[in-house]
CSV table of C-alpha atoms in Angstrom, one decimal:
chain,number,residue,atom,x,y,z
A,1,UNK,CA,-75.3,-11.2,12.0
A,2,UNK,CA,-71.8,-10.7,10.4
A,3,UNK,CA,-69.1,-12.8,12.0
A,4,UNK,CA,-65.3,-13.8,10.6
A,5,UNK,CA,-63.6,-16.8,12.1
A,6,UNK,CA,-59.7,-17.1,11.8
A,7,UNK,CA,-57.8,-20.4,12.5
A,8,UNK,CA,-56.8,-21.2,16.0
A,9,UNK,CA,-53.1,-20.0,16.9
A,10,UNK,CA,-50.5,-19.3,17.5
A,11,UNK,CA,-48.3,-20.4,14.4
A,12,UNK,CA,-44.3,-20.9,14.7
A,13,UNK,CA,-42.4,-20.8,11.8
A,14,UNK,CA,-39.2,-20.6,10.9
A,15,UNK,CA,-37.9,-17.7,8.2
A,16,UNK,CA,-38.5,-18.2,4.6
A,17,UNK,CA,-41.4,-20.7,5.1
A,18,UNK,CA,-44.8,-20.6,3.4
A,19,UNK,CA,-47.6,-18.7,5.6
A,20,UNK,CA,-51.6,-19.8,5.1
A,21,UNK,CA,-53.5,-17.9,7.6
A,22,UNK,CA,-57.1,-19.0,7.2
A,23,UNK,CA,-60.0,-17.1,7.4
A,24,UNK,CA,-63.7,-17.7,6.6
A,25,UNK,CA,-67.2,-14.9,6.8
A,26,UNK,CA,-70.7,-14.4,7.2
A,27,UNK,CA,-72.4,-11.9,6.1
A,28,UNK,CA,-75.5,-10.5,3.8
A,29,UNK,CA,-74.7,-8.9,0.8
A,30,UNK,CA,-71.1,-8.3,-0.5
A,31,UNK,CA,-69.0,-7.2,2.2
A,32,UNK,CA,-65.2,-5.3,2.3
A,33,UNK,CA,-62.4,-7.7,3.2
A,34,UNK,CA,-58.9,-6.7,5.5
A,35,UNK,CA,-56.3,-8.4,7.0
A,36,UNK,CA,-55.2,-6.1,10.0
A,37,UNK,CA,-51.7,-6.7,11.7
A,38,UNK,CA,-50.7,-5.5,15.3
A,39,UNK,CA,-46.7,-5.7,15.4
A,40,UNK,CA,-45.2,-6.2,19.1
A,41,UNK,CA,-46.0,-3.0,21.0
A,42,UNK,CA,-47.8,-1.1,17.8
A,43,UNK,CA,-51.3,-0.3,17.4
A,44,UNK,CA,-53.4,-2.1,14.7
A,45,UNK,CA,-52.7,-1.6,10.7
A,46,UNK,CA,-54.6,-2.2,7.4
A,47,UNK,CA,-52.6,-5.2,5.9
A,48,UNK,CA,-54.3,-5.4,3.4
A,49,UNK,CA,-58.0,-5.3,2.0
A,50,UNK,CA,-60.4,-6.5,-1.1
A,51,UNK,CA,-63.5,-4.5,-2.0
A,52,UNK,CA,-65.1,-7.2,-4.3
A,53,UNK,CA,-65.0,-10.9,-5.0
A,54,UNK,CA,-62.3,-12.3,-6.7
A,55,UNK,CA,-60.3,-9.1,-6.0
A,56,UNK,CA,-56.8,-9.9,-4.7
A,57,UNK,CA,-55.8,-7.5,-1.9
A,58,UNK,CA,-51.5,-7.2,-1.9
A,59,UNK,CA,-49.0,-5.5,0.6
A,60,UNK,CA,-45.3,-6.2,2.0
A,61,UNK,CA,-45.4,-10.0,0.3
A,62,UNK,CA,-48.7,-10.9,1.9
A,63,UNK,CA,-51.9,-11.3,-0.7
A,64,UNK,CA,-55.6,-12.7,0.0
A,65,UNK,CA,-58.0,-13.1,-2.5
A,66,UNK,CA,-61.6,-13.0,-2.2
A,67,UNK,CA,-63.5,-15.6,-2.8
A,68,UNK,CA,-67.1,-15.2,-2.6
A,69,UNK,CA,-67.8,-19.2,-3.8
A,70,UNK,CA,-65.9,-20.4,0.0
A,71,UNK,CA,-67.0,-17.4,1.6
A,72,UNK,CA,-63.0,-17.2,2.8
A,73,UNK,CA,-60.3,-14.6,2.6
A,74,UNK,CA,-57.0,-17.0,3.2
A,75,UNK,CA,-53.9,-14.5,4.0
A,76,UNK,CA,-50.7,-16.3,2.1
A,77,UNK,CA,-47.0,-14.8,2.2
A,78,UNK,CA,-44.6,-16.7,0.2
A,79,UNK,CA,-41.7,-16.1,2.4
A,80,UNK,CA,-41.9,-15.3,5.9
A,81,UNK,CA,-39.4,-13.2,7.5
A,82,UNK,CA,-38.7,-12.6,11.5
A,83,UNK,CA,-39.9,-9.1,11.4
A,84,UNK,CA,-43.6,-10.7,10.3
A,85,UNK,CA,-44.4,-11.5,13.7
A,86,UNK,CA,-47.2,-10.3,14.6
A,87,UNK,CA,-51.1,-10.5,15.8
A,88,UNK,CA,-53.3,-10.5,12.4
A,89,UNK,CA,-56.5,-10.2,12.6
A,90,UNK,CA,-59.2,-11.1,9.6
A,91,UNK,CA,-62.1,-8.2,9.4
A,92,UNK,CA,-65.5,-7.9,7.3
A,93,UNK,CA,-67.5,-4.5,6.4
A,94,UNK,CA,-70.5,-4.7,5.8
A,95,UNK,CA,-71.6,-3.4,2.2
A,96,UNK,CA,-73.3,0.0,2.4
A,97,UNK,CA,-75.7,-1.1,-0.1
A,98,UNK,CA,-77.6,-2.9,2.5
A,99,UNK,CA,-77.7,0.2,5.0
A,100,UNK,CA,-75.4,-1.2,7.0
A,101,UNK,CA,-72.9,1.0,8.9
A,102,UNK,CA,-69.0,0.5,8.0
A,103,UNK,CA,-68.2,-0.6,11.4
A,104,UNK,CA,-65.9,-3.6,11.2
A,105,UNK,CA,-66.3,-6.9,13.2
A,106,UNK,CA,-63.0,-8.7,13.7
A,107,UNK,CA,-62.0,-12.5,14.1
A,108,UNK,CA,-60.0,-13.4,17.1
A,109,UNK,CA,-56.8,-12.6,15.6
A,110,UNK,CA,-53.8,-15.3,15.6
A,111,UNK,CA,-50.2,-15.2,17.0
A,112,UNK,CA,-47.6,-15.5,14.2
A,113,UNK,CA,-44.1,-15.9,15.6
A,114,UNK,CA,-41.1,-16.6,12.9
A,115,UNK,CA,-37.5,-18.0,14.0
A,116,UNK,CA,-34.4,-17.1,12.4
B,1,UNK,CA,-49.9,13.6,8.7
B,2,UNK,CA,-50.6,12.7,12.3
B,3,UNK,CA,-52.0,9.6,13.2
B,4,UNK,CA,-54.9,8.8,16.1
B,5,UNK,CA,-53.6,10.1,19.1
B,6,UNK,CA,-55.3,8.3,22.2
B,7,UNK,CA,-54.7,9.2,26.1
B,8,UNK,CA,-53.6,7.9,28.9
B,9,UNK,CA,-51.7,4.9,27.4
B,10,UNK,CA,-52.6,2.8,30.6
B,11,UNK,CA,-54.8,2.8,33.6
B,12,UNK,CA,-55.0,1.0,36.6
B,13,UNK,CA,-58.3,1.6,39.1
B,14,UNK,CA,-60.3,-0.4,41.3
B,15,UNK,CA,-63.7,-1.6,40.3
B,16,UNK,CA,-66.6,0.7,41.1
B,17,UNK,CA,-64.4,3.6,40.0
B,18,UNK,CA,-64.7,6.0,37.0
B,19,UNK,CA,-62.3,6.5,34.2
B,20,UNK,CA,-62.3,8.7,31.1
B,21,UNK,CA,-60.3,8.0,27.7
B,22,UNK,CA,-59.8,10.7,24.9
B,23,UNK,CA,-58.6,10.8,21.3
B,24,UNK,CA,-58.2,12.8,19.0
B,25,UNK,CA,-59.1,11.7,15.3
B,26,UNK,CA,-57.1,12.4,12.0
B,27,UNK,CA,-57.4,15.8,11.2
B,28,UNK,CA,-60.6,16.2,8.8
B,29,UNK,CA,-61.8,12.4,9.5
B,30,UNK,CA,-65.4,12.7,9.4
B,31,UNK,CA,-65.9,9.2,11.0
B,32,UNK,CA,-64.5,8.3,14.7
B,33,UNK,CA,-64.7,4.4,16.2
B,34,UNK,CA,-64.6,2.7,19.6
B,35,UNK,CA,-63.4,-0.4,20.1
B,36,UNK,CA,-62.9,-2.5,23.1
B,37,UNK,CA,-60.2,-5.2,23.0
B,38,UNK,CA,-60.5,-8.4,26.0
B,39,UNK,CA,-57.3,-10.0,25.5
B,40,UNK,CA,-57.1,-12.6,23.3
B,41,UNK,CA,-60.5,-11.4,21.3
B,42,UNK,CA,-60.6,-9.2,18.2
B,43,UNK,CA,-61.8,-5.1,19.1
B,44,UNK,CA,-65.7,-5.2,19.3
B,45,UNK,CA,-67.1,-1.9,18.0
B,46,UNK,CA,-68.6,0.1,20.9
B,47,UNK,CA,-69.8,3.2,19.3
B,48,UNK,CA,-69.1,4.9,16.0
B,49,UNK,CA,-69.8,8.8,15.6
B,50,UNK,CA,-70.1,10.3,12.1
B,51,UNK,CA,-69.2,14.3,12.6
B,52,UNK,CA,-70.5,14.7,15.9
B,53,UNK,CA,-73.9,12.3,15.8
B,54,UNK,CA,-73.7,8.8,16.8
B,55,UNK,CA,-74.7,6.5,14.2
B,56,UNK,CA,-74.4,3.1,16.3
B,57,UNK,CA,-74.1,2.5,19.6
B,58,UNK,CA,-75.6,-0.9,19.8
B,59,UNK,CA,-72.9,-2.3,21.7
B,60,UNK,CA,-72.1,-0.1,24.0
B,61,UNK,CA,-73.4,-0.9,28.1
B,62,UNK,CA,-74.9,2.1,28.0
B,63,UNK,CA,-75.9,1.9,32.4
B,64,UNK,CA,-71.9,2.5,32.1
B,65,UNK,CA,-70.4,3.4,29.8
B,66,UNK,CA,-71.1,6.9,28.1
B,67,UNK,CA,-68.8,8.5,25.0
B,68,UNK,CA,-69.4,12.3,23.1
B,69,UNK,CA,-67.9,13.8,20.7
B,70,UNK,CA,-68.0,17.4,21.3
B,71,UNK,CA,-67.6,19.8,17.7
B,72,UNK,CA,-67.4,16.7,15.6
B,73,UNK,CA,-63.4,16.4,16.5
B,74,UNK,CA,-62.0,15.0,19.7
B,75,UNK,CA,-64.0,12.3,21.7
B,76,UNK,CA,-64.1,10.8,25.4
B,77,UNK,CA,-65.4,7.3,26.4
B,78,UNK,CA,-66.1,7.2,30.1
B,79,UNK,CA,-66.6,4.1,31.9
B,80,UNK,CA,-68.6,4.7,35.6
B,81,UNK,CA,-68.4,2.6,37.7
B,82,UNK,CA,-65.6,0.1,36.2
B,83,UNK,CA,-66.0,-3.3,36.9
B,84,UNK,CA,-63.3,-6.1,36.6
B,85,UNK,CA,-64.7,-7.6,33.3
B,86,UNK,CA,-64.2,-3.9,32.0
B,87,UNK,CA,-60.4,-4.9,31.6
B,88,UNK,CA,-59.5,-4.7,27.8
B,89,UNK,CA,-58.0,-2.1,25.8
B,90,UNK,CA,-59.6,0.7,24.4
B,91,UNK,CA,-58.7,1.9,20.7
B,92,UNK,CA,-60.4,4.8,19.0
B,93,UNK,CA,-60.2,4.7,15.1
B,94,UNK,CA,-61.2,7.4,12.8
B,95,UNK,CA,-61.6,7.6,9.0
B,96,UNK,CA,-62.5,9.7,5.8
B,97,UNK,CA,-66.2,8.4,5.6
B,98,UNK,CA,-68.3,5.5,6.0
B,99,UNK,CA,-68.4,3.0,3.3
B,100,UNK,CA,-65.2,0.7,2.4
B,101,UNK,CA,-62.8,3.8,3.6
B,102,UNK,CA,-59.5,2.5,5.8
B,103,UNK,CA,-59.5,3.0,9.4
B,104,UNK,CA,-56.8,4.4,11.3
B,105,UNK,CA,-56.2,3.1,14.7
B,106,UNK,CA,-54.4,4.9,17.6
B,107,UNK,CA,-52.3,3.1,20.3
B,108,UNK,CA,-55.1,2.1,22.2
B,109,UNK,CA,-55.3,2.4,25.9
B,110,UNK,CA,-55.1,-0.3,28.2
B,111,UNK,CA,-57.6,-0.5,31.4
B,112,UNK,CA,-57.0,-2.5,34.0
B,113,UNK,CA,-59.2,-3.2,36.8
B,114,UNK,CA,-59.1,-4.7,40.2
């Protein structure tokens, strides 16, 4: 079946540093890529998303490209700021041209916590 | 445009109890999710409707747990009877379609159980 797995957390960093968060599939077919962020006492929001491979998905500074060759979705920001932290969560949809339904199935999700 | 509305915001009952969630979907979302959250675990789909006919409710423990979606717009999940590993939140999503459209979550609600 599909599964995503996310790097163990949480991650402390400290504003303006570089942010990898890692993130790997499986899954038949060509699936839809997001990046979901929960901020502190907020309900769940597309981050960002790729449809295809080798699409880049952008938003707020963050990007992830897909990259079907790895079968990973890496979530980089250049410069992180305190009001990044946050639970993100990695997420695969299945392609609809295998039948499947567009439910997603989530990662574990990873603490990100940035000091001033 | 209003977002997924989702009620109570929090629960507390004892195990062996019943409980009932509701949302309310994105006006004109054809497409309503949901998930169940354990804490430190991603949501795990529990059932998806499309208008008012399930389309996958693999997940969902169906000796308890029981969800419609009466005239293809609100929904209740009902859990009876609750049992402690039960404890998670509850968020309901809804969309435009199937296929690679965004889903919009609500606030989730958040069940515990002793």
């Amino acid at each position: 079946g599909n599964s995503v797995t996310q790097m163990e957390g949480p991650v402390t960093l400290s504003e303006e540093a570089f942010l990898t968060i890692n993130c790997t599939y499986t899954a038949t077919g060509y699936p839809s890529l997001f990046w979901y962020v929960q901020y502190p006492g907020e309900g769940l929001q597309l981050l960002l998303k790729a449809t295809k491979a080798d699409d880049k998905g952008s938003n707020k500074g963050f990007e992830a490209t897909y990259r079907k060759e790895t079968t990973s979705f890496h979530l980089e920001k250049g410069s992180v700021q305190v009001s990044d932290s946050a639970v993100y969560f990695c997420a695969l949809s299945a392609s609809p041209l295998t039948g499947a339904n567009s439910k997603l199935t989530f990662g574990k999700g990873i603490t990100l916590s940035v000091r001033p | 445009e209003a977002g997924v509305a989702q009620s109570p915001r929090y629960k507390i009952i004892e195990k062996r109890q019943s409980v009932a969630f509701w949302c309310n979907p994105i006006s004109g979302h054809a497409t309503l999710y949901w998930y169940q959250q354990i804490l430190g675990q991603g949501p795990k789909l529990l059932i998806q409707f499309q208008n008012n006919g399930v389309v996958d409710d693999s997940q969902l423990p169906k000796d308890r747990f029981s969800a419609e979606r009466l005239k293809g717009v609100d929904s209740t999940l009902k859990i009876q009877p609750a049992k402690l590993e039960d404890s998670a939140v509850y968020l309901c999503a809804s969309s435009a379609g199937t296929g690679a459209y965004e889903q919009y979550f609500g606030p989730g609600t958040r069940l515990t159980v002793t």
